[in-house]
CSV table of N, CA and C in Angstrom, one decimal:
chain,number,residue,atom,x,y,z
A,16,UNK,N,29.6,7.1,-3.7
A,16,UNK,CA,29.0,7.3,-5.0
A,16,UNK,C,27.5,7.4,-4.8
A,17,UNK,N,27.2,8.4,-5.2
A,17,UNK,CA,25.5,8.8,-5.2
A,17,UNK,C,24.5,7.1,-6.2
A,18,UNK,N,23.6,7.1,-5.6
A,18,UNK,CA,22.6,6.1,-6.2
A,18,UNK,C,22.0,7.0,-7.3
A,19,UNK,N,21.5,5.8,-8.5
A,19,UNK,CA,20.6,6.8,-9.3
A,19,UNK,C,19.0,7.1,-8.7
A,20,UNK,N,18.7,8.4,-9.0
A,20,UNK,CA,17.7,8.6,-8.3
A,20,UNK,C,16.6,8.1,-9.1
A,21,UNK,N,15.4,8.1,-8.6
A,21,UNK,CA,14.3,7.5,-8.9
A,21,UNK,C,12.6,8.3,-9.4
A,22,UNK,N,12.5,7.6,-10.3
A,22,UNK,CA,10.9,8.1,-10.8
A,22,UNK,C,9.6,7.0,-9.7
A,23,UNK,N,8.5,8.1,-10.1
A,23,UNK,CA,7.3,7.7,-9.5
A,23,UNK,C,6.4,7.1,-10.6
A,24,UNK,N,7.2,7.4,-11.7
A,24,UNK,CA,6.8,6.6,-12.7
A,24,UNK,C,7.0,4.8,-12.8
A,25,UNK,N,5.9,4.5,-12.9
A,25,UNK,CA,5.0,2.8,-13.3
A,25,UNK,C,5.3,2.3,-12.0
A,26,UNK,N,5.3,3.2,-10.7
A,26,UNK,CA,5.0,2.2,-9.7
A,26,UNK,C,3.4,1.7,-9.4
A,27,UNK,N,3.4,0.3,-9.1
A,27,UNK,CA,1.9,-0.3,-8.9
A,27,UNK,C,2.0,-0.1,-7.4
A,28,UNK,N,0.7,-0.9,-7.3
A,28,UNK,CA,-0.3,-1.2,-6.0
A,28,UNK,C,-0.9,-2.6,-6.3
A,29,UNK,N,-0.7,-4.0,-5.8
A,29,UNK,CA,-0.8,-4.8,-5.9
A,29,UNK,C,-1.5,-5.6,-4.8
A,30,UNK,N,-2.7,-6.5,-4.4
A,30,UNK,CA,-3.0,-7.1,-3.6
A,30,UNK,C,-3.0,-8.7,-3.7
A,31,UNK,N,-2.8,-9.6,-2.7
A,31,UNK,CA,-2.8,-10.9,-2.9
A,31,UNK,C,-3.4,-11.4,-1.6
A,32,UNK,N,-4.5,-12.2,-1.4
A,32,UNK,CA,-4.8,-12.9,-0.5
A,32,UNK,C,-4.4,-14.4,-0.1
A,33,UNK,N,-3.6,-14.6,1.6
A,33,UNK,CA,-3.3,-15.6,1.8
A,33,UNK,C,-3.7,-16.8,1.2
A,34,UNK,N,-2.7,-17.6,0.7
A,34,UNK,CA,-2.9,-19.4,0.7
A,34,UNK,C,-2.7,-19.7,2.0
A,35,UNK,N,-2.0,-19.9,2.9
A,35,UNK,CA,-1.6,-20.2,4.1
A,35,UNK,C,-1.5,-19.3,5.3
A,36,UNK,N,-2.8,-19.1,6.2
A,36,UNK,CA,-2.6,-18.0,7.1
A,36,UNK,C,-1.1,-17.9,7.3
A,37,UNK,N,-1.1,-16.5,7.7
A,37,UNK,CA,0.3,-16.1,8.3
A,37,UNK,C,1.7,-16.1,7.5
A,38,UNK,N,0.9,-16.4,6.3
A,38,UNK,CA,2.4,-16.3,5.4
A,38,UNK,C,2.4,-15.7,4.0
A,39,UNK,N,3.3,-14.4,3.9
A,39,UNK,CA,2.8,-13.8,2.7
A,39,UNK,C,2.9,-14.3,1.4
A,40,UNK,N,2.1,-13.9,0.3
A,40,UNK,CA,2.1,-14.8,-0.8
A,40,UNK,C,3.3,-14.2,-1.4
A,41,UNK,N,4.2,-14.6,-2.1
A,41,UNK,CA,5.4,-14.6,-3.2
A,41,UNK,C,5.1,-14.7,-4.5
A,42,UNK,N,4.1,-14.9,-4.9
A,42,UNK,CA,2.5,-15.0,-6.4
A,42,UNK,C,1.5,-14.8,-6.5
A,43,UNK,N,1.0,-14.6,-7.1
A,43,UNK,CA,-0.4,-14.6,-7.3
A,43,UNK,C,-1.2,-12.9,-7.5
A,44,UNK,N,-0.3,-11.8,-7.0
A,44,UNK,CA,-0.8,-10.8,-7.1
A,44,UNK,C,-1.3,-10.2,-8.4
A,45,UNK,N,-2.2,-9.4,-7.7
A,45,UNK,CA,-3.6,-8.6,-8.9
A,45,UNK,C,-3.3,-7.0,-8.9
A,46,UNK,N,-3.1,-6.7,-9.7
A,46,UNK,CA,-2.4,-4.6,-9.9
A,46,UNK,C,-3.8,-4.4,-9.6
A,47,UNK,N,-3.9,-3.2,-9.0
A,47,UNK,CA,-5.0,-2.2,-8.2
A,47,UNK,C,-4.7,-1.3,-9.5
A,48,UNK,N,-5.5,-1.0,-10.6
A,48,UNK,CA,-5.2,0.2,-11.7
A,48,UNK,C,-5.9,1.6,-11.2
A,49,UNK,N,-5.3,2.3,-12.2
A,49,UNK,CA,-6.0,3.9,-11.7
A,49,UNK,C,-5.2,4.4,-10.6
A,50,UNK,N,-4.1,3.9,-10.2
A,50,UNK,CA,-3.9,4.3,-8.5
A,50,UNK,C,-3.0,5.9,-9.5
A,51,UNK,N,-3.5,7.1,-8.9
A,51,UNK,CA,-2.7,8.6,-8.5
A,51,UNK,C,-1.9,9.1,-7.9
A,52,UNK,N,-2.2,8.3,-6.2
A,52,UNK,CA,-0.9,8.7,-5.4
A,52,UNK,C,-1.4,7.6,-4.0
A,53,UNK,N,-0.1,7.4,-3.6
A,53,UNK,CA,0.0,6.5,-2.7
A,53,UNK,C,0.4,6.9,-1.4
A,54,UNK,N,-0.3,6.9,0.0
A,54,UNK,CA,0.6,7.5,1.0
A,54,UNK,C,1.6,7.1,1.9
A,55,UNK,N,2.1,8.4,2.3
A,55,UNK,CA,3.5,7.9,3.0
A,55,UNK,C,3.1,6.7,4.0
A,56,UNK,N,4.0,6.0,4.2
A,56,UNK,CA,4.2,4.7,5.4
A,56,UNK,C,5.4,4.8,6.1
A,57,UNK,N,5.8,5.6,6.4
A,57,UNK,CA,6.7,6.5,6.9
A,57,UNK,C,6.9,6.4,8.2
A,58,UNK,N,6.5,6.2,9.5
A,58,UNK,CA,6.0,6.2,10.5
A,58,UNK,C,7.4,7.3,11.9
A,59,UNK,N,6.9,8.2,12.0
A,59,UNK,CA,7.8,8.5,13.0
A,59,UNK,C,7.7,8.0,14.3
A,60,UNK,N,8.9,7.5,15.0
A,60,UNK,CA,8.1,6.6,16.3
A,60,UNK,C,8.0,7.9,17.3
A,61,UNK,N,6.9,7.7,18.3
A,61,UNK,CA,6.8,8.3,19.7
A,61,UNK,C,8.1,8.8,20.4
A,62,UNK,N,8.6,9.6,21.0
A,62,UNK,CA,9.8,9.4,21.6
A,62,UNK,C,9.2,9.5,23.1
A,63,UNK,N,9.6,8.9,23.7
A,63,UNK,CA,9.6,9.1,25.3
A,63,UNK,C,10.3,9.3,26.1
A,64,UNK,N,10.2,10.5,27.1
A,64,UNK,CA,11.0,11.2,27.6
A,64,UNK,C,11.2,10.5,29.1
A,65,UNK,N,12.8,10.1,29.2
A,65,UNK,CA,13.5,9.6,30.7
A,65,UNK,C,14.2,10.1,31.2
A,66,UNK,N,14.3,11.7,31.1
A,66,UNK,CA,14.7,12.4,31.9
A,66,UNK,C,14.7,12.0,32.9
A,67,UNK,N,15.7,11.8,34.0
A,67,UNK,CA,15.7,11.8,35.3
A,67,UNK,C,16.2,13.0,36.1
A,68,UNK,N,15.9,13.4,37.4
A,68,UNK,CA,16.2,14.8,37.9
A,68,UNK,C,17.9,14.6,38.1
A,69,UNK,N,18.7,13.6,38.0
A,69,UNK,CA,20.0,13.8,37.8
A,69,UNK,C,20.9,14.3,37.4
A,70,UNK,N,19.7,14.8,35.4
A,70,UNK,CA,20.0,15.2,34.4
A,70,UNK,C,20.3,16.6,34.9
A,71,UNK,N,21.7,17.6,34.3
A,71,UNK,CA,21.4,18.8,34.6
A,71,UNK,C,21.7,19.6,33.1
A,72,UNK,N,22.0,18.8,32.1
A,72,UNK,CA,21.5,19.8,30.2
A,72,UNK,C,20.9,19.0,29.5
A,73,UNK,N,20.9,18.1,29.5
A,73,UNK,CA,20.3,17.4,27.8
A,73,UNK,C,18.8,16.3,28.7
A,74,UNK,N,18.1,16.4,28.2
A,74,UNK,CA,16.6,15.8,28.0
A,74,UNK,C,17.1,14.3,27.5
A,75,UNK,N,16.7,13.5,28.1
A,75,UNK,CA,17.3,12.0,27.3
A,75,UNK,C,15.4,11.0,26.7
A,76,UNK,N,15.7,10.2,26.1
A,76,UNK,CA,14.4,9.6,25.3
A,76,UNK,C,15.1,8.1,24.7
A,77,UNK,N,13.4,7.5,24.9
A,77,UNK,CA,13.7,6.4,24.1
A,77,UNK,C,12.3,6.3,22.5
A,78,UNK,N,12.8,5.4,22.1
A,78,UNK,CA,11.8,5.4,21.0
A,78,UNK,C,10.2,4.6,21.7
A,79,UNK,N,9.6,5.2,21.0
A,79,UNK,CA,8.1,5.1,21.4
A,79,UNK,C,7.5,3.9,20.2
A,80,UNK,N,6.3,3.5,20.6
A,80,UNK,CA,5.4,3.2,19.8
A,80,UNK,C,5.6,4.0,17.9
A,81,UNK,N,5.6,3.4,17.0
A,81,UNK,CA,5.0,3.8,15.7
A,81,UNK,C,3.4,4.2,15.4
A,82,UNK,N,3.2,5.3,14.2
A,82,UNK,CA,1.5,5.1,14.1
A,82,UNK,C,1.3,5.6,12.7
A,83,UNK,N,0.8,4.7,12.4
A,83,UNK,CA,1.2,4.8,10.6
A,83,UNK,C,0.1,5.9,10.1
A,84,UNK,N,-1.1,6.1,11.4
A,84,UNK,CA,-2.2,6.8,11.0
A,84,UNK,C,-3.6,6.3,10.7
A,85,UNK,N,-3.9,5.2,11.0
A,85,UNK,CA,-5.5,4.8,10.7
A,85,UNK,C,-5.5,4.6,9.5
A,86,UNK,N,-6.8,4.7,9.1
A,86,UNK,CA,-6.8,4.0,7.5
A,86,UNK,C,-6.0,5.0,6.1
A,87,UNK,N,-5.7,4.3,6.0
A,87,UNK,CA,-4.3,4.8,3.9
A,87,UNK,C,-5.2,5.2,3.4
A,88,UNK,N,-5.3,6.3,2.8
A,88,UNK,CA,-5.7,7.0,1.6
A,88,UNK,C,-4.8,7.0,0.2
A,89,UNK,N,-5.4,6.2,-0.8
A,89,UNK,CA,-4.6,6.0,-1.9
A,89,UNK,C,-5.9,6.4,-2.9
A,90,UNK,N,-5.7,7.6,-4.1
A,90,UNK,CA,-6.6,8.0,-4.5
A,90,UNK,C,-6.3,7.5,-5.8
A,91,UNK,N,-7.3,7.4,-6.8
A,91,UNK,CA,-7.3,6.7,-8.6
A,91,UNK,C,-8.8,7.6,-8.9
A,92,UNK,N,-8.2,7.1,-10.2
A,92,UNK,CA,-9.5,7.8,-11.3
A,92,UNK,C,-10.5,6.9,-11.0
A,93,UNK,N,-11.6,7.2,-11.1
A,93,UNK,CA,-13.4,6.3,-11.0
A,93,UNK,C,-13.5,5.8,-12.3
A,94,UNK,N,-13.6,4.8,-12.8
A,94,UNK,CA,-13.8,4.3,-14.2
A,94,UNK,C,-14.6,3.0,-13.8
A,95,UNK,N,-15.1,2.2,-14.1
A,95,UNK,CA,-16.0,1.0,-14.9
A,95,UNK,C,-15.3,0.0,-14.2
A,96,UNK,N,-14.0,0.2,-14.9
A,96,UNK,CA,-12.8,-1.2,-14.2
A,96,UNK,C,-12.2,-0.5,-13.1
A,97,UNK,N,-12.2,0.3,-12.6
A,97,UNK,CA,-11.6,0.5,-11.7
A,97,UNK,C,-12.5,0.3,-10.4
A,98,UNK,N,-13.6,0.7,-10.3
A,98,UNK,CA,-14.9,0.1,-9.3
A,98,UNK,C,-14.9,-1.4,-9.7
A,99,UNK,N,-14.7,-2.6,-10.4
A,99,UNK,CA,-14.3,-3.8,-10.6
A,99,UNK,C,-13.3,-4.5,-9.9
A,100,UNK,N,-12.3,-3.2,-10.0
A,100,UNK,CA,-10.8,-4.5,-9.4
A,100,UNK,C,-11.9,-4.0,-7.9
A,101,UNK,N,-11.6,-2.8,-7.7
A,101,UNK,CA,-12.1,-2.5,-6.0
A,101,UNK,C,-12.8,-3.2,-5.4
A,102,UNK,N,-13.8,-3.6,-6.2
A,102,UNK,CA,-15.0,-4.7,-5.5
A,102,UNK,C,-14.0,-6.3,-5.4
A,103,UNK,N,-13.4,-6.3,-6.1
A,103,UNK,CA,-12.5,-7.8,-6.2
A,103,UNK,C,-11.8,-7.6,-4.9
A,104,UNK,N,-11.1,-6.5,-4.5
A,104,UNK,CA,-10.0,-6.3,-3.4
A,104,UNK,C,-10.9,-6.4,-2.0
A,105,UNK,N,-12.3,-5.9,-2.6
A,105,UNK,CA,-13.0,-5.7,-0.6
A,105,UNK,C,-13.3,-7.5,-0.6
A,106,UNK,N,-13.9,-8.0,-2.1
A,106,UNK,CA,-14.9,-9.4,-1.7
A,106,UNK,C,-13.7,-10.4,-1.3
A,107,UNK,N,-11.9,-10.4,-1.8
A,107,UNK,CA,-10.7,-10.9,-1.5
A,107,UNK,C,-10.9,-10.7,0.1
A,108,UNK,N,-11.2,-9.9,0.2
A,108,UNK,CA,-10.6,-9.5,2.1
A,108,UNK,C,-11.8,-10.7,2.7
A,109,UNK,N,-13.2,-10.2,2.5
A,109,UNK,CA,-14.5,-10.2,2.8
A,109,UNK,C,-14.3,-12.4,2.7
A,110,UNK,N,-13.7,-12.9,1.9
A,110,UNK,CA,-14.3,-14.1,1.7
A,110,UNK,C,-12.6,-15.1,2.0
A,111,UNK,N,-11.7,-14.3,2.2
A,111,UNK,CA,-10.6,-14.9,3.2
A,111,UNK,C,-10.9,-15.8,4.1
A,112,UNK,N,-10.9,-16.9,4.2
A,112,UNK,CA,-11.2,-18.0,5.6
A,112,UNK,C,-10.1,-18.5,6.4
A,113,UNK,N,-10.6,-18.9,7.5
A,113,UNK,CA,-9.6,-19.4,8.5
A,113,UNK,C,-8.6,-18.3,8.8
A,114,UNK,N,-8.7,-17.2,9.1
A,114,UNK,CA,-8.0,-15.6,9.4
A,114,UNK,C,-6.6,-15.9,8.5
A,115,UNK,N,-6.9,-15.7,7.2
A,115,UNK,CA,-6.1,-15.4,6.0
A,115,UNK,C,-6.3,-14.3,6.2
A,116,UNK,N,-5.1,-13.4,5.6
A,116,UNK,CA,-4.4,-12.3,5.5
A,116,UNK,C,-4.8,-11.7,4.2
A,117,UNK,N,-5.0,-10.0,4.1
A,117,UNK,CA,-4.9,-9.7,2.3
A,117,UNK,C,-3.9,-8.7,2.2
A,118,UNK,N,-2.9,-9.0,1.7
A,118,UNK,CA,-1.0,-8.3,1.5
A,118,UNK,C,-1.8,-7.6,1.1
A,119,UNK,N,-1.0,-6.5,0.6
A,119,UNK,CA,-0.9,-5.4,-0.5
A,119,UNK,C,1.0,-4.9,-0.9
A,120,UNK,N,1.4,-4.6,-1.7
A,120,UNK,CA,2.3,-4.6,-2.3
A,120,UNK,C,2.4,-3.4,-2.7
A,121,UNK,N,3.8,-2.5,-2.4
A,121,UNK,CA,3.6,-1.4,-3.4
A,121,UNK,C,5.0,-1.4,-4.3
A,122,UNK,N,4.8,-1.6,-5.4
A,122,UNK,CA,6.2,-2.0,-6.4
A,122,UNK,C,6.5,-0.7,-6.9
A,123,UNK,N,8.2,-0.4,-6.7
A,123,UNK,CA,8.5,0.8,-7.0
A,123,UNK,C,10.0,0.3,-8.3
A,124,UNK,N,9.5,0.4,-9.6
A,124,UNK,CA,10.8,0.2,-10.5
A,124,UNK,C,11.7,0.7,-10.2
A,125,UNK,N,12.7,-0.1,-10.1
A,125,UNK,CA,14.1,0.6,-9.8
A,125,UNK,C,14.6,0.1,-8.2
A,126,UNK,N,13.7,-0.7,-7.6
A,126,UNK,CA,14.5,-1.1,-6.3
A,126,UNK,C,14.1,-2.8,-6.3
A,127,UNK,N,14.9,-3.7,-5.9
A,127,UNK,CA,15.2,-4.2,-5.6
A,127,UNK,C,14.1,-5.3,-4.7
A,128,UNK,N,13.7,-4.8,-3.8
A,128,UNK,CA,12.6,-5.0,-2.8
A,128,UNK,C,11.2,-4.3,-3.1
A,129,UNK,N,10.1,-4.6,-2.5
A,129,UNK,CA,9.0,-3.8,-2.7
A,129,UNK,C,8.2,-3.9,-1.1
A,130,UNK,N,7.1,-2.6,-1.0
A,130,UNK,CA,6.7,-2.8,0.5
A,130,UNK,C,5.4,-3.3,0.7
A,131,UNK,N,5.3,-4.4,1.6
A,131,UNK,CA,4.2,-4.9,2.0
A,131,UNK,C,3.3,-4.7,3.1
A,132,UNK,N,2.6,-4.9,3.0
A,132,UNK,CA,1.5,-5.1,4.1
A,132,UNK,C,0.5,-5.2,4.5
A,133,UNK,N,-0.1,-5.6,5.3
A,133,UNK,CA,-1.3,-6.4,5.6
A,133,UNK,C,-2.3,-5.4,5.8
A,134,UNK,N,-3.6,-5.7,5.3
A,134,UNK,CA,-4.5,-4.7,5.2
A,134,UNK,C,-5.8,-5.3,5.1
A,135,UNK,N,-7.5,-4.2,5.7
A,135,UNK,CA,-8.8,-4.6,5.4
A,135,UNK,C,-9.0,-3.2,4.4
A,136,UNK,N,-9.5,-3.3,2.8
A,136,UNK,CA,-10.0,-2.3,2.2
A,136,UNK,C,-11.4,-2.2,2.8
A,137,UNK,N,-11.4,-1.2,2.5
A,137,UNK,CA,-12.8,-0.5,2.7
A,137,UNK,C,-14.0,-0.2,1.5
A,138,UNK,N,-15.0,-1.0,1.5
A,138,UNK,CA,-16.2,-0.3,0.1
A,138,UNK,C,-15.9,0.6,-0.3
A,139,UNK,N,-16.2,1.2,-1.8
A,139,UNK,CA,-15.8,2.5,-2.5
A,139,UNK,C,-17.2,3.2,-2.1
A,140,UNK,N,-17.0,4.3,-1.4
A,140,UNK,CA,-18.0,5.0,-1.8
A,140,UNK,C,-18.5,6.3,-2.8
A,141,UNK,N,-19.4,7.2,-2.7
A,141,UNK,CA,-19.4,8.6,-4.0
A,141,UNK,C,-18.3,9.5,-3.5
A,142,UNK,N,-17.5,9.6,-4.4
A,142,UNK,CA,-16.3,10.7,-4.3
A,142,UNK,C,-16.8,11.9,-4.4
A,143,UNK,N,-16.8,13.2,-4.0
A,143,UNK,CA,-17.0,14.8,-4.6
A,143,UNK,C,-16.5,14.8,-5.8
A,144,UNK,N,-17.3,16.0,-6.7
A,144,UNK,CA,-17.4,16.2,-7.7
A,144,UNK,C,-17.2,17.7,-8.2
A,145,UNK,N,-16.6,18.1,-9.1
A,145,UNK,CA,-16.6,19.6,-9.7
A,145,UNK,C,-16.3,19.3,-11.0
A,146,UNK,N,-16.9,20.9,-11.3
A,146,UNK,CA,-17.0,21.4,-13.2
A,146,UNK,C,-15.8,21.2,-13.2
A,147,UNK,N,-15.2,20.3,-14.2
A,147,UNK,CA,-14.4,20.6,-15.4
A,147,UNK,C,-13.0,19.6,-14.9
A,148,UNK,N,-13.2,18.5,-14.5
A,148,UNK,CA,-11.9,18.0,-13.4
A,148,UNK,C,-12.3,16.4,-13.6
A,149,UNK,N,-11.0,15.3,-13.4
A,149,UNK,CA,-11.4,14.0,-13.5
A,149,UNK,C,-11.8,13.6,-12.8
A,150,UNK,N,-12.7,12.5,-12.5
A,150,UNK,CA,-13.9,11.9,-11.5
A,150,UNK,C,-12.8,10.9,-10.6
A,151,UNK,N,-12.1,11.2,-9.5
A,151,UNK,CA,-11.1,10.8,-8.7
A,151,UNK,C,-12.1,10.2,-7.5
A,152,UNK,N,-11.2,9.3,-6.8
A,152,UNK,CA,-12.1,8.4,-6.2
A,152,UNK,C,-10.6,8.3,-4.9
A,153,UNK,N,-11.1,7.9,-3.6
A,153,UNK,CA,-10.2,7.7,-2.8
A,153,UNK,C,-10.6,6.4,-1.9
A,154,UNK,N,-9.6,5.6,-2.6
A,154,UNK,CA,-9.4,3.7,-1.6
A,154,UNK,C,-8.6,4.0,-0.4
A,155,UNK,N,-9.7,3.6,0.4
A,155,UNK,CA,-9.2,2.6,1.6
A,155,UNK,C,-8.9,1.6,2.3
A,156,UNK,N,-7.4,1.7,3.1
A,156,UNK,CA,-6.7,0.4,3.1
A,156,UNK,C,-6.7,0.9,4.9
A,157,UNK,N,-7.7,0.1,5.8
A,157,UNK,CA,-6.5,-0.2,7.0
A,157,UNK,C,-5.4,-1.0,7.7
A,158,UNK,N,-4.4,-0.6,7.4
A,158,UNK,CA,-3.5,-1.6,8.1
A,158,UNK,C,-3.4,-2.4,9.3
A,159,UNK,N,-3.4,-3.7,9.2
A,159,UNK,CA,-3.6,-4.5,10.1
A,159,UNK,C,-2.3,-5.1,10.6
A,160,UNK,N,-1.0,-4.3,9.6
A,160,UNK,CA,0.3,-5.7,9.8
A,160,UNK,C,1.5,-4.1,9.8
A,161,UNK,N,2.6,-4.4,10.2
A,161,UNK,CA,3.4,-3.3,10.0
A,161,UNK,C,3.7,-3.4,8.1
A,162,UNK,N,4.2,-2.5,7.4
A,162,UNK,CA,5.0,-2.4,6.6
A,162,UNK,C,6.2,-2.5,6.5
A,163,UNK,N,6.8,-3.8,5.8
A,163,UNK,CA,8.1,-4.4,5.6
A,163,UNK,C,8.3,-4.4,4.2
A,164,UNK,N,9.6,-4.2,4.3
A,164,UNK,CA,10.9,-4.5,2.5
A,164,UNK,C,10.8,-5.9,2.5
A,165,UNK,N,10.5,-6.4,1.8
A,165,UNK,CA,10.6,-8.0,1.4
A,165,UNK,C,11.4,-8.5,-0.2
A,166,UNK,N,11.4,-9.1,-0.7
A,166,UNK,CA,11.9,-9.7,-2.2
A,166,UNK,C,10.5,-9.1,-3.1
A,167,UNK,N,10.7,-8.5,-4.1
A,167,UNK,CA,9.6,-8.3,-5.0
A,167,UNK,C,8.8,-9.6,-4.9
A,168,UNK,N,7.5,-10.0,-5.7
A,168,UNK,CA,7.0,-11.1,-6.2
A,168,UNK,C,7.5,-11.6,-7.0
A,169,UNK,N,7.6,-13.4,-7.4
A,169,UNK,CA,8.5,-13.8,-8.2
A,169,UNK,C,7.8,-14.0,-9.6
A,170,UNK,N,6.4,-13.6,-9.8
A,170,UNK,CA,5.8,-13.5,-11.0
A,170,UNK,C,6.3,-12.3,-11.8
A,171,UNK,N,6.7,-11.6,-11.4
A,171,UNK,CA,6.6,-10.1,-11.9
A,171,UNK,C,6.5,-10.3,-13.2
A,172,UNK,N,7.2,-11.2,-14.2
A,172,UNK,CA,7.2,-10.9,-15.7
A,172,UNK,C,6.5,-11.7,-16.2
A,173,UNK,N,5.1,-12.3,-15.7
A,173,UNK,CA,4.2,-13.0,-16.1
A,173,UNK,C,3.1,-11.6,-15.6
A,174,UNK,N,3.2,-11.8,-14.5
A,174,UNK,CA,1.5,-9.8,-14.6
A,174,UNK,C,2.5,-9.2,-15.1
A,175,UNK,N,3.6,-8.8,-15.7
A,175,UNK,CA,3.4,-7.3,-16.6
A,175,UNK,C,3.2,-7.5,-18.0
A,176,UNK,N,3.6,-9.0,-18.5
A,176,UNK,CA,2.6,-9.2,-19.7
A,176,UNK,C,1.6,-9.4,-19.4
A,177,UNK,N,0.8,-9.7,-18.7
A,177,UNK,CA,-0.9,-9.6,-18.5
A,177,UNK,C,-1.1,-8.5,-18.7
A,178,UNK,N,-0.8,-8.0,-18.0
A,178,UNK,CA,-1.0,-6.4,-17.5
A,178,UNK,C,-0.8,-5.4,-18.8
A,179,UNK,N,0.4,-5.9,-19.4
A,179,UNK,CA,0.4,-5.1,-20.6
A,179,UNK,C,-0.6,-5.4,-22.2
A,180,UNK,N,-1.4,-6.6,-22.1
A,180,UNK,CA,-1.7,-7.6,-23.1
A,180,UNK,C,-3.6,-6.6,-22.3
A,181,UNK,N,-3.8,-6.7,-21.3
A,181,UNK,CA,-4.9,-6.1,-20.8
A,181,UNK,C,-5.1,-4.7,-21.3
A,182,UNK,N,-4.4,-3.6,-21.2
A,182,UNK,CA,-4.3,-2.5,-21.4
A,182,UNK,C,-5.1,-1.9,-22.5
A,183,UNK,N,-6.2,-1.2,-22.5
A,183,UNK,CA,-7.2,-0.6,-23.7
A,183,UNK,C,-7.4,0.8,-23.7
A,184,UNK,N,-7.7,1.3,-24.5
A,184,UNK,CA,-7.3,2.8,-24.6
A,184,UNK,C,-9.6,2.9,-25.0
A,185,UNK,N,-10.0,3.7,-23.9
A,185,UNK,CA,-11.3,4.3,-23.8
A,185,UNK,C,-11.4,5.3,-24.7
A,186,UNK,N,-12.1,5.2,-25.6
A,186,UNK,CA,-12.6,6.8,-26.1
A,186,UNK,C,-14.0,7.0,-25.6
């Protein structure tokens, strides 16, 4: 029986910095807004080839090293509050003591689990600009931890009434 398939619709981007080094938080997370598109974490491993001259048709391999790629590119709109949370996510990392951890979460409605992982953001800096187009801005996350399926957060229906009680419409 086929699963139902899934929208990209109302998935977040969530960060939370360790209470207890080494152990991810299960509360407390803060939505990252504006997020546009999130990138793959995907990782294809290295294959390494152990051919031996024995072989006389097939090439044999094992799995290699993963490389998720250096720093994530997750792009959002430039707004007011959106340079706000950002600055909250770098000074979270920036004032972490005793080598606390800062998760990141990416919640996708419709599953069960959500993906985590450990990360340093990077300062926002000036995004490029053109006539007639929204003022898009691209956050950086490097990953410091692999990306793991874990249990959602167990707050979830306390931040989406925040979250939804927050929500203002700019003219």
């Amino acid at each position: 029986m086929a699963g139902i398939q899934l929208s990209t619709a109302g998935v977040k981007l969530l960060y939370a910095a360790e209470a207890t080094a080494g152990t991810r938080p299960t509360t407390g997370y803060k939505e990252i807004s504006e997020i546009k598109s999130i990138p793959e974490l995907n990782p294809e491993p290295d294959n390494l080839e152990t051919t031996t001259l024995a072989e006389t048709e097939w090439k044999t391999y094992i799995p290699g090293l993963k490389d998720i790629g250096g720093a994530l590119s997750f792009t959002a709109n430039l707004t007011e509050k959106s340079m706000e949370e950002w600055e909250g996510v770098v000074d979270a990392y920036d004032t972490a003591a005793d080598n606390k951890a800062t998760w990141f979460c990416i919640l996708i409605p419709g599953l069960t689990k959500a993906l985590y992982f450990t990360g340093k953001p990077s300062p926002m800096g000036m995004p490029g600009m053109e006539v007639s187009a929204v003022l898009e801005t691209t956050l950086y996350i490097t990953p410091t931890g692999a990306p793991q399926w874990e249990a959602k957060p167990t707050d979830l229906e306390t931040m989406s009434l925040k979250s939804a009680r927050s929500k203002t419409v700019e003219v």
